[in-house]
Coordinates of C-alpha atoms in Angstrom, one line a residue:
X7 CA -20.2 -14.9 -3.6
X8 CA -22.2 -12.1 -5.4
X9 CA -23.8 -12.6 -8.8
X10 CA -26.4 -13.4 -10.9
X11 CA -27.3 -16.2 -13.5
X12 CA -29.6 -16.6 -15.9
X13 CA -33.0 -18.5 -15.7
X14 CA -34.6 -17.8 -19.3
X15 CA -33.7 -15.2 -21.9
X16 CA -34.0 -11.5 -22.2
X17 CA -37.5 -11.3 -23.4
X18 CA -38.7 -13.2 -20.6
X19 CA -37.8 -10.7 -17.9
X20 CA -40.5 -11.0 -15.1
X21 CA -43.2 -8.3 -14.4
X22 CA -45.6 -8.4 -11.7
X23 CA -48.4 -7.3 -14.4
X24 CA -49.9 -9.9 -16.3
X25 CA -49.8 -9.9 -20.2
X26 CA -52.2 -11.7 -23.1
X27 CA -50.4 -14.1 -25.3
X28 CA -48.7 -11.7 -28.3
X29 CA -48.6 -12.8 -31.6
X30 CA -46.2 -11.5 -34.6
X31 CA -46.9 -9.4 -36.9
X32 CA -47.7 -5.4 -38.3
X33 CA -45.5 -2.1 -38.4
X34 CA -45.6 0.1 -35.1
X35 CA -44.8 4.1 -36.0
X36 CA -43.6 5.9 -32.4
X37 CA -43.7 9.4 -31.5
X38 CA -40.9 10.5 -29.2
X39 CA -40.9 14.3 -27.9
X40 CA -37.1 14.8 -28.3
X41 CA -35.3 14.6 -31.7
X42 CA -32.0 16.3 -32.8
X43 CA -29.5 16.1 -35.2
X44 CA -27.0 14.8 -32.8
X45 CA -28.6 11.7 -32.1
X46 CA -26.4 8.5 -32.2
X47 CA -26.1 4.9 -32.8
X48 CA -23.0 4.9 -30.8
X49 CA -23.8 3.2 -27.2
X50 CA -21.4 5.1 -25.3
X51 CA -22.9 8.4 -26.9
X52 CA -26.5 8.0 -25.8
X53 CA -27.9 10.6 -24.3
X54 CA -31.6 11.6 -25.1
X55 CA -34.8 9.4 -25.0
X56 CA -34.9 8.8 -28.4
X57 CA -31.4 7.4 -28.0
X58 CA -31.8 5.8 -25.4
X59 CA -35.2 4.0 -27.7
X60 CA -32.9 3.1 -30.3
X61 CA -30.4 1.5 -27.9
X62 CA -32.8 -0.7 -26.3
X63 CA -33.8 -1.7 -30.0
X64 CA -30.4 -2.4 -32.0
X65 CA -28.4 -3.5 -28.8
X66 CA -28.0 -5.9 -25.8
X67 CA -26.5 -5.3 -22.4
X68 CA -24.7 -7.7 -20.4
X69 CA -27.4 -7.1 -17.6
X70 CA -31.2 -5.8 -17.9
X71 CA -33.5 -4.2 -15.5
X72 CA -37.3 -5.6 -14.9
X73 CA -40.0 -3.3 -14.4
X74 CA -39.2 -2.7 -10.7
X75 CA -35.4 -2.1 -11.3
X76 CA -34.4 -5.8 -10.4
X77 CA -31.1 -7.0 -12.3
X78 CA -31.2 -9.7 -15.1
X79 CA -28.6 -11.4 -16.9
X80 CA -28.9 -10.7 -20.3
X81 CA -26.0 -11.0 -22.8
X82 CA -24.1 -12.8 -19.4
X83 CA -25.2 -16.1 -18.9
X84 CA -23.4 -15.9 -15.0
X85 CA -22.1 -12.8 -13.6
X86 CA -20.3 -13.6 -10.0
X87 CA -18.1 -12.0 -7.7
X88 CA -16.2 -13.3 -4.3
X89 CA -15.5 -10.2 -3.4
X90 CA -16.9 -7.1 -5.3
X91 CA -13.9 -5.8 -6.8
X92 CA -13.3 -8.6 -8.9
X93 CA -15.9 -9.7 -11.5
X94 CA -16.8 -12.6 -13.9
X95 CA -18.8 -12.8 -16.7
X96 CA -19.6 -15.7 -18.7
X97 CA -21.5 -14.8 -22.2
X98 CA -24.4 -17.2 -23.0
X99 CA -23.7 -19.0 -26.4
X100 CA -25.1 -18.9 -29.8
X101 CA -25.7 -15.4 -29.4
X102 CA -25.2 -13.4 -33.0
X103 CA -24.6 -9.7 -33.9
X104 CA -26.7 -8.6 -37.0
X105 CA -24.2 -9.2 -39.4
X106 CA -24.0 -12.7 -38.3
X107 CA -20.5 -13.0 -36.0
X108 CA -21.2 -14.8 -33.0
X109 CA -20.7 -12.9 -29.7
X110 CA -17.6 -13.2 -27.8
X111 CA -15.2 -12.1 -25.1
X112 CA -13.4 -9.8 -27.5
X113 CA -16.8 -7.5 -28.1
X114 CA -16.9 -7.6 -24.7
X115 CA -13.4 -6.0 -23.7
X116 CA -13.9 -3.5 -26.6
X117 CA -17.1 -2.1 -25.9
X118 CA -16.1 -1.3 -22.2
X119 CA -12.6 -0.5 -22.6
X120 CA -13.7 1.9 -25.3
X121 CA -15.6 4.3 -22.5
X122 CA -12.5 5.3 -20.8
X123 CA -11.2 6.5 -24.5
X124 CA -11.7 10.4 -23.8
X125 CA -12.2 11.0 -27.3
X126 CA -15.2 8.5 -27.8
X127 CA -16.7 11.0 -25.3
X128 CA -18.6 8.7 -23.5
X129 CA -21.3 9.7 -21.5
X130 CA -20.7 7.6 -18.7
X131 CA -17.1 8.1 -18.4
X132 CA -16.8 8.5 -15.0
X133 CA -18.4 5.0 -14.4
X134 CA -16.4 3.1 -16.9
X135 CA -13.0 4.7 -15.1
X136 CA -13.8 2.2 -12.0
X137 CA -13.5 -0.9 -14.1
X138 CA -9.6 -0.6 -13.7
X139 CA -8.9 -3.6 -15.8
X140 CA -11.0 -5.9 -18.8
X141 CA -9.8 -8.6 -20.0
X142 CA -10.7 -12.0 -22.1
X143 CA -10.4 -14.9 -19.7
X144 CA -11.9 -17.3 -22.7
X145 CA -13.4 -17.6 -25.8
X146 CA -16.9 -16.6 -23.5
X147 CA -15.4 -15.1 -20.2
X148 CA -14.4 -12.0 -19.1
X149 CA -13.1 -10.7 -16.1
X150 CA -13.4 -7.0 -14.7
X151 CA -11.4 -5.5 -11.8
X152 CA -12.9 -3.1 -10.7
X153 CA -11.0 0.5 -8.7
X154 CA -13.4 -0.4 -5.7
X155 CA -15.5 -2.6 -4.2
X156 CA -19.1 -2.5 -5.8
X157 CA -22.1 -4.5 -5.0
X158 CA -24.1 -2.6 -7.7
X159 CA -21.5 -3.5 -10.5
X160 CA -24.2 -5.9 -12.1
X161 CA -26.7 -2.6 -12.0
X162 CA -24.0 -0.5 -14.0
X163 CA -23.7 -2.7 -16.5
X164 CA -27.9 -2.9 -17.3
X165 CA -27.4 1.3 -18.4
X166 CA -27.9 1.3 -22.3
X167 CA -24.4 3.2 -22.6
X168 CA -23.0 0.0 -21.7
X169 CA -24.0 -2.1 -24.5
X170 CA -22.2 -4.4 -26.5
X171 CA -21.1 -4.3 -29.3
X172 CA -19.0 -5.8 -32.2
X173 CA -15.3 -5.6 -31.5
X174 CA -13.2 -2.7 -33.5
X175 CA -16.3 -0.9 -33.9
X176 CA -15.8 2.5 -35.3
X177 CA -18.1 4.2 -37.1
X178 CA -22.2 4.4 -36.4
X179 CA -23.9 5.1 -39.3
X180 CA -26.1 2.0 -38.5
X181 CA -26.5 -0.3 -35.8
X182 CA -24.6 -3.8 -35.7
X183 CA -26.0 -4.7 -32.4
X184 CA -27.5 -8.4 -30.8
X185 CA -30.6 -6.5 -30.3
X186 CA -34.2 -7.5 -31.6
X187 CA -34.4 -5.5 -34.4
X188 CA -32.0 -4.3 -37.1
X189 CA -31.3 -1.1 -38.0
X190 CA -32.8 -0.3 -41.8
X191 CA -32.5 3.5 -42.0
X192 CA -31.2 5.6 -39.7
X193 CA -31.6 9.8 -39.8
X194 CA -30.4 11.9 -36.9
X195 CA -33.2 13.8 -35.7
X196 CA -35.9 12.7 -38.6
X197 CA -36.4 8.8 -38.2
X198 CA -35.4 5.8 -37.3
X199 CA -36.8 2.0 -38.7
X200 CA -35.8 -1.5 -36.5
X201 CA -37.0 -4.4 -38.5
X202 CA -37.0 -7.6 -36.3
X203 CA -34.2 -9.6 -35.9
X204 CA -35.4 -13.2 -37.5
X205 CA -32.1 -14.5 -35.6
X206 CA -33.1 -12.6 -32.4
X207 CA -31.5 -14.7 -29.2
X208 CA -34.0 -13.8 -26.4
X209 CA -38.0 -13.8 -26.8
X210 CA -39.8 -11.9 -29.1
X211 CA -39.5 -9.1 -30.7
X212 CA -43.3 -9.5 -32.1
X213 CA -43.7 -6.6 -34.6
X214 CA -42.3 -7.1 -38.1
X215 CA -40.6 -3.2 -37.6
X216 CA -41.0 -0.3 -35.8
X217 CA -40.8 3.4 -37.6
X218 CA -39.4 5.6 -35.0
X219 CA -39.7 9.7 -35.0
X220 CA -39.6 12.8 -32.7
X221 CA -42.9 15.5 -32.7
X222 CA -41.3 17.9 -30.2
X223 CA -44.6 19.7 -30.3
X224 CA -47.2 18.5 -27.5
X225 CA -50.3 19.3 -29.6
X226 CA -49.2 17.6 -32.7
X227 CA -47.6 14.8 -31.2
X228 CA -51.1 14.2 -29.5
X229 CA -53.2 15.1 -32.7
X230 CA -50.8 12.2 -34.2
X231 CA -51.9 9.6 -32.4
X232 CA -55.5 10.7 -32.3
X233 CA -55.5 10.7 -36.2
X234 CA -53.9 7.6 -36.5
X235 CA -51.1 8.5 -38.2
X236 CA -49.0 6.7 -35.4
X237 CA -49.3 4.4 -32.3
X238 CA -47.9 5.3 -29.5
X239 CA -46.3 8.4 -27.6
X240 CA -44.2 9.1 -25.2
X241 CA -44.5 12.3 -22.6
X242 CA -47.7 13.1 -22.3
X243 CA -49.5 16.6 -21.2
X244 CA -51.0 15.7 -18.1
X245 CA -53.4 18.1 -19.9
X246 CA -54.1 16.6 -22.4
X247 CA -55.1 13.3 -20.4
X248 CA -59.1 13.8 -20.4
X249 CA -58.7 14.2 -24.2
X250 CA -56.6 10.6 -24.9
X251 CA -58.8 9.1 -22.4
X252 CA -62.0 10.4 -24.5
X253 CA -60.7 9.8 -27.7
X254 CA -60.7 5.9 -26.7
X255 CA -56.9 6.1 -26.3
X256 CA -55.2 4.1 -23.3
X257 CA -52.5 5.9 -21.0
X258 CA -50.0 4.1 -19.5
X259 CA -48.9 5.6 -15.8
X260 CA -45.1 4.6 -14.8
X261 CA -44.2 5.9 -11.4
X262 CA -40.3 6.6 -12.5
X263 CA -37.6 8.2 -10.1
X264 CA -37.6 11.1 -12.7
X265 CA -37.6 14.3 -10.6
X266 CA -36.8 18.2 -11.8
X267 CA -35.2 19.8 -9.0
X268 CA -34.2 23.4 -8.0
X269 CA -30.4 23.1 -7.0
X270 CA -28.5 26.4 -5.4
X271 CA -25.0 26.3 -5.9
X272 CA -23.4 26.3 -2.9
X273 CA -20.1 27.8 -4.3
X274 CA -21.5 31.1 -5.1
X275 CA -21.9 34.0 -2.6
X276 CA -25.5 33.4 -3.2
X277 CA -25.8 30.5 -0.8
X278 CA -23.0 31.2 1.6
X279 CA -25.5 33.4 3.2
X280 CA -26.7 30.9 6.2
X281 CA -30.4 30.1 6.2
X282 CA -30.9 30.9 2.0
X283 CA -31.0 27.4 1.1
X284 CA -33.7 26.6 3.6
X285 CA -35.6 29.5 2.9
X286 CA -36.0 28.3 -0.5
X287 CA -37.2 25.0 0.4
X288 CA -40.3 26.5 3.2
X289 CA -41.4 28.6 0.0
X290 CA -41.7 25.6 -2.1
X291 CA -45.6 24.3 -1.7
X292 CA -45.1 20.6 -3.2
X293 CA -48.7 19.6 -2.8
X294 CA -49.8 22.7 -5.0
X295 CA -46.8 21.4 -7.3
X296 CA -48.2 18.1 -7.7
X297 CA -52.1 19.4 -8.2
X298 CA -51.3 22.4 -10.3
X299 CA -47.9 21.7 -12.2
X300 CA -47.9 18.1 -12.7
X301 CA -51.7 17.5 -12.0
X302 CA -51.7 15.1 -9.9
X303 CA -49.3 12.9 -12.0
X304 CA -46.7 12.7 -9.7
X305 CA -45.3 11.9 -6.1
X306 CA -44.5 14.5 -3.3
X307 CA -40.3 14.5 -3.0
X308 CA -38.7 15.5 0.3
X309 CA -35.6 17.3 -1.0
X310 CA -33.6 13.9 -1.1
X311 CA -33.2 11.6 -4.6
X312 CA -34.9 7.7 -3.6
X313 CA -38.2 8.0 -4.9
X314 CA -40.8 6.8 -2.4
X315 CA -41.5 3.2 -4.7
X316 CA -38.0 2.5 -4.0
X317 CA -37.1 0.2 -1.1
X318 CA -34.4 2.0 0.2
X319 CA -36.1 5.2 0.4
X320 CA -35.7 6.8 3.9
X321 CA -39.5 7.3 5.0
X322 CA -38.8 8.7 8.6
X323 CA -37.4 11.9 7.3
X324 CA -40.2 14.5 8.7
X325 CA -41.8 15.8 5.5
X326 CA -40.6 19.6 3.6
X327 CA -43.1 21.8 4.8
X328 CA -44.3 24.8 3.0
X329 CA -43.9 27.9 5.6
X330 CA -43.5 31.4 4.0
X331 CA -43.1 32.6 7.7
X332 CA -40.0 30.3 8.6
X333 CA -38.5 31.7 5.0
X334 CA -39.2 35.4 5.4
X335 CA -37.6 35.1 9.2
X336 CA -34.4 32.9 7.4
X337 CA -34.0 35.3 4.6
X338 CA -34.3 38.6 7.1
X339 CA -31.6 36.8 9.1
X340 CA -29.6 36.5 6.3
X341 CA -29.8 39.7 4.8
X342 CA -31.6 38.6 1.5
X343 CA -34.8 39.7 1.8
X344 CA -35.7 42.7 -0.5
X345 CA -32.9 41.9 -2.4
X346 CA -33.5 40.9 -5.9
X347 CA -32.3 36.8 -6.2
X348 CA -32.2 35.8 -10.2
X349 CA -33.6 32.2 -10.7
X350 CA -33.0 30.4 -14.1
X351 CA -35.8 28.3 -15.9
X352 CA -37.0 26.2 -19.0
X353 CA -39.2 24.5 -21.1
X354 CA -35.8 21.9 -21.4
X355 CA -36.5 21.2 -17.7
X356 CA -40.1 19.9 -17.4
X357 CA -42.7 21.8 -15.4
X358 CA -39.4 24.6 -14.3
X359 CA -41.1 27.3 -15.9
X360 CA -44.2 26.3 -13.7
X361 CA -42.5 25.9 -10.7
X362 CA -40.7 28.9 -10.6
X363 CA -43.9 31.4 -11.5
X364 CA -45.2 29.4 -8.1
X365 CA -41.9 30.2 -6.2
X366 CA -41.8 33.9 -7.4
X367 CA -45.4 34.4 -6.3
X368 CA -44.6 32.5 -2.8
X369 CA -41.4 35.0 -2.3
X370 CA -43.0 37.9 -3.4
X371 CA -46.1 37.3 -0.7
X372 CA -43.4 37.6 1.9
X373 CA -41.3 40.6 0.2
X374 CA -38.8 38.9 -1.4
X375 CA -38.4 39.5 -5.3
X376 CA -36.9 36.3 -7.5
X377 CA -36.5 37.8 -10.9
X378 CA -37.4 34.7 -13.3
X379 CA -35.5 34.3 -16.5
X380 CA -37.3 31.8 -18.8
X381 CA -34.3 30.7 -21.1
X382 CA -35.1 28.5 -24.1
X383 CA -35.2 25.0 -24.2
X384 CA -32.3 24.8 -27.3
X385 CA -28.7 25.1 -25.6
X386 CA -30.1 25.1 -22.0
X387 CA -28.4 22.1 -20.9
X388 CA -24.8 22.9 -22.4
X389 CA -25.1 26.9 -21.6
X390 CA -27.2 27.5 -18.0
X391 CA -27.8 23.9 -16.8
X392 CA -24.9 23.9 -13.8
X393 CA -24.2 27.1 -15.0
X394 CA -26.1 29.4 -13.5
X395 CA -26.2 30.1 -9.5
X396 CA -30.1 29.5 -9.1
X397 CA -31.7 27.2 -11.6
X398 CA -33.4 24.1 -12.6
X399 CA -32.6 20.5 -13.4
X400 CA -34.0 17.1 -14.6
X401 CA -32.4 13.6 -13.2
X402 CA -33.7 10.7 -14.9
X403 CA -33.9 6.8 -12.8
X404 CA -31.0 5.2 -12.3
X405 CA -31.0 1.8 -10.9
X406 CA -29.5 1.6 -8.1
X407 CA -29.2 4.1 -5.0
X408 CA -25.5 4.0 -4.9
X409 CA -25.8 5.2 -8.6
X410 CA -28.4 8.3 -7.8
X411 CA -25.6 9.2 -5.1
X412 CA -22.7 8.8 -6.9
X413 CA -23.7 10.4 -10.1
X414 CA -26.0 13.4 -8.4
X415 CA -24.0 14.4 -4.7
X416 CA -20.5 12.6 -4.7
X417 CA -17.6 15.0 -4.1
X418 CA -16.1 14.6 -7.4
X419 CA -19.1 13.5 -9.3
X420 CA -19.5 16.3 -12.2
X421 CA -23.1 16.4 -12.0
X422 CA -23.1 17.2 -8.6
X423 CA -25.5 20.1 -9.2
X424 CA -25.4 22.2 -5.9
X425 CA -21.3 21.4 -5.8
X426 CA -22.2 20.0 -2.1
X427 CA -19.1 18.4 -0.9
X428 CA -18.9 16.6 2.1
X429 CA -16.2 13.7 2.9
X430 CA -18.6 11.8 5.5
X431 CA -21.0 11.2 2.7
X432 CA -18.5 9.7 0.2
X433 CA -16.8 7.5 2.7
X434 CA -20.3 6.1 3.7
X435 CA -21.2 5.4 -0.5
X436 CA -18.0 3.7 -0.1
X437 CA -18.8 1.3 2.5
X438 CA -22.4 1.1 1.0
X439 CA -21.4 -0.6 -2.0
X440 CA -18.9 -2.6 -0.9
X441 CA -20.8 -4.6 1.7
X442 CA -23.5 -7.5 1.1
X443 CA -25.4 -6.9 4.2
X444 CA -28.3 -5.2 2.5
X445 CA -29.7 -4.2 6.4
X446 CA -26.6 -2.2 6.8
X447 CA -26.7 -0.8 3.3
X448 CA -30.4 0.3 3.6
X449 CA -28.9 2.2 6.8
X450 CA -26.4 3.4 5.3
X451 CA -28.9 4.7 2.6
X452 CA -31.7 5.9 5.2
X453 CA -28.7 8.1 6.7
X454 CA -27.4 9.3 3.3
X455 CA -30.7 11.2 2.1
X456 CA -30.7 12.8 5.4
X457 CA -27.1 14.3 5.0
X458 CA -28.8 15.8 1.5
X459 CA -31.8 16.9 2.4
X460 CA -30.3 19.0 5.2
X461 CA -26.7 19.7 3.7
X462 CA -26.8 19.8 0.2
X463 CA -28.6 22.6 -1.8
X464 CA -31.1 20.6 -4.2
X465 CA -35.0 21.2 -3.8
X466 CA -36.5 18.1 -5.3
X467 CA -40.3 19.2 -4.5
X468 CA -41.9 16.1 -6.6
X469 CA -41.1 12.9 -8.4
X470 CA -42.7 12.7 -12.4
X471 CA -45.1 10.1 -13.1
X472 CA -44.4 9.2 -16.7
X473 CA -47.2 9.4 -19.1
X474 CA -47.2 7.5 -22.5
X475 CA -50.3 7.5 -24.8
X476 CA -50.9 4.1 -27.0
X477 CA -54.2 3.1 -29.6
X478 CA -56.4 0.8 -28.7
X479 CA -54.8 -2.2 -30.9
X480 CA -51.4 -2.3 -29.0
X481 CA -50.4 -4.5 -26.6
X482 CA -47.9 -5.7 -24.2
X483 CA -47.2 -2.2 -22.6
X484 CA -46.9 -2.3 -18.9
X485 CA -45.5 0.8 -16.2
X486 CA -42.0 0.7 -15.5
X487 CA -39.8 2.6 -12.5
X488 CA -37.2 2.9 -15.2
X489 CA -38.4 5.4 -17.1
X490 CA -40.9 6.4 -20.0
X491 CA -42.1 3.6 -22.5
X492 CA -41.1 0.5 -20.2
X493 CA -37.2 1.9 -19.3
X494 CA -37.3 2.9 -23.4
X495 CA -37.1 -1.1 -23.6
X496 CA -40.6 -1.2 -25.2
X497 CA -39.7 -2.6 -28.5
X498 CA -39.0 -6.3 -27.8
X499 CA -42.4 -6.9 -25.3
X500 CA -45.1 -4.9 -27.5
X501 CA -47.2 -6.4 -30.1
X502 CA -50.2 -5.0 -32.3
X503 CA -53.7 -7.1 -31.5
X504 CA -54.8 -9.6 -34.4
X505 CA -50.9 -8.9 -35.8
X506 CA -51.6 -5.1 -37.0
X507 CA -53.8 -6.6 -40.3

């Protein structure tokens, strides 16, 4: 049998990293770099960081994720399968939404079901449409059938856009989560306030609330937290590091699976041209990426999606290597060179403006011309992200590698970015997730980011390092591999020293 079980609550999900003893108390004001007007409450809606913040705050997933992207129970007391299709969950007891109904299998049913609702939208849509039935199997069980065999089931259910909540939910003007703080105001794009939940079922929280805003500016997010007007910051300027640093300002460092990639569609006449594809990636200089563009805060990729801290990523794979003679001979062969190639870029997709001024020198040193078309951040990801032939992309962690690959490169995945299809690689994510025998699944894996490193036509030159900036007098912080500000997740571990007085 599969599964998990509990062994203490939420709050006490383990970290390598040592903390001191918190104590309760104070009001912590957060910075985020993203904030729009369609920001949501709505779980299956999330979609940005800030949303993804708030989630983490007002809600509870059945499953959690530790630092190194390790699978918790959480709102499931037990979570067991015999043979990965079909799934049960038993909810832990005397668990409470805000408004004070207890937690049952009903909330359960109706927050999952509710994804496969095409007019809720939901963000992970194509996920929920392998849970082929939910149902109530008690007043605390539930049981899920899923379309497929899937070891990483428990790992879906730990995404934020799964949480739970309260059964015939319809509208999200606040939050009536299980999560350790309540929502008190609420305005899309301005602010956001948790105060903690006194009735909170796991650990912690430890601050009394937490105000919650977005400074899209860099400068004046930093100059915010340098003036004290709030405590803590997510994304920052690699920059701007030496001036946090000096300013007596700590910097938290989370090696995340983040990575902006370069992705050639391969159903264009663009790339049908043999050797173009290739060409790209010898004109990519990763280490000057890393050292120039990300300053050193981040990890040299190898054109396949497992970041190297990840267990299953395949280290034999010989390394990209930057050779602007190998391109020029593959783009002669091809016909391409001379000819003008139109690459997309933008601020929405960090460091892609960067990155491409790099690649247009690289070409141009070897005759080729890229004309570079810097787009604006607003709209880019609704009207050129997929869109255009030759552009730029961000993928955020996901927990599991069967996730990266079935989200980013399946066949019928709609993210699949380069619209690489190949029906090898989807039987073999297939048989990855529906076997136990993590040896086989690691090979599986190892063989996997080979197929996309030479077959698909994503460039993934570097992984981020995620930067967050915090004052001296708050605590609890530690890096996370799932994402910026601890996996977003922040809110129930961090406390202010001597209780913020």
């Amino acid at each position: 049998m599969a599964g998990l079980a509990t062994g203490g609550a939420r709050g006490a999900v383990p970290s390598a990293v040592p903390v001191a003893a918190p104590v309760r108390g104070g009001h912590l004001r957060v910075a985020g770099a993203v904030g729009s007007t369609a920001e949501t409450l709505d779980p299956a809606r999330l979609s940005m960081a800030t949303d993804y913040v708030r989630g983490h705050m007002f809600y509870d997933g059945l499953t959690a994720l530790d630092d190194a992207l390790v699978v918790h129970p959480a709102l499931a007391e037990t979570i067991e399968s015999d043979d990965l299709t079909t799934w049960h969950i038993r909810l832990r007891r005397d668990v409470r939404f805000h408004d004070g109904a207890p937690l049952g299998a009903a909330d359960v049913v109706f927050s999952l079901a509710r994804h496969k609702i095409p007019s809720v939208g939901a963000q992970q849509y194509m996920l929920a449409r392998t849970m082929d039935t939910i149902r109530a199997t008690g007043p605390r069980d539930v049981e899920i059938v899923l379309t497929a065999p899937n070891v990483d089931f428990p790992a879906i259910l730990a995404m934020s856009n799964f949480a739970i909540i309260r059964d015939g939910t319809g509208r999200f003007e606040t939050a009536n989560g299980t999560g350790p703080f309540t929502c008190a105001e609420f305005v899309p794009g301005i602010r956001t306030l948790g105060r903690r939940n006194a009735a909170f079922w796991g650990d912690g929280p430890f601050v009394d609330s937490i105000e919650l805003i977005a400074i899209p500016d860099e400068m004046a997010r930093h100059n915010a937290l340098m003036s004290g007007d709030v405590d803590l910051i997510a994304s920052v300027n690699p920059r701007l590091v030496r001036m946090v640093q000096a300013g007596g300002f700590g910097l938290m460092e989370s090696p995340v699976g983040t990575y902006t990639d370069l992705a050639i569609r391969l159903d264009t006449p663009l790339a049908r041209a043999p050797g173009l594809v290739e060409a790209i990636k010898c004109l990519l200089d990763r280490e000057q990426i890393r050292r120039s563009v990300f300053l050193g805060y981040s990890r040299l990729g190898n054109d396949q999606p497992i970041a190297p801290e990840s267990p299953y990523c395949n280290h034999d794979l010989p390394p990209a290597v930057h050779d602007p003679d190998r391109a020029r001979f593959l783009l002669r062969r091809g016909g391409f060179l001379g000819e003008r190639i139109p690459l997309v870029c933008s601020p929405a997709a960090l460091g892609s403006v960067d990155i491409a001024v790099l690649l247009q020198y690289a070409a141009r040193r070897i005759g080729q011309d890229l004309a570079v078309r810097r787009v604006p951040a607003d709209g880019y990801w609704t009207q050129y992200w997929m869109k255009a032939p030759f552009g730029f992309g961000n993928v955020n962690p996901r927990p599991a590698p069967s996730l990266i690959f079935e989200m980013g490169f399946a066949s019928a995945s709609p993210w699949n970015e380069s619209r690489w299809r190949d029906p090898r690689f989807d039987a073999m994510l297939a048989e990855a997730r529906a076997t136990r025998d993590d040896a086989r699944r690691r090979q599986l894996y190892g063989d996997m980011q080979a197929m996309i490193k030479g077959g698909s036509g994503v460039c993934i030159p570097n992984f981020t390092t995620s930067l967050d900036g915090y004052a001296p007098h708050v605590r609890g912080l530690r890096p996370s591999q799932a994402g910026q500000l601890m996996g977003y997740d922040f809110a129930r571990f961090v406390w202010l020293d001597g209780g913020g007085a």
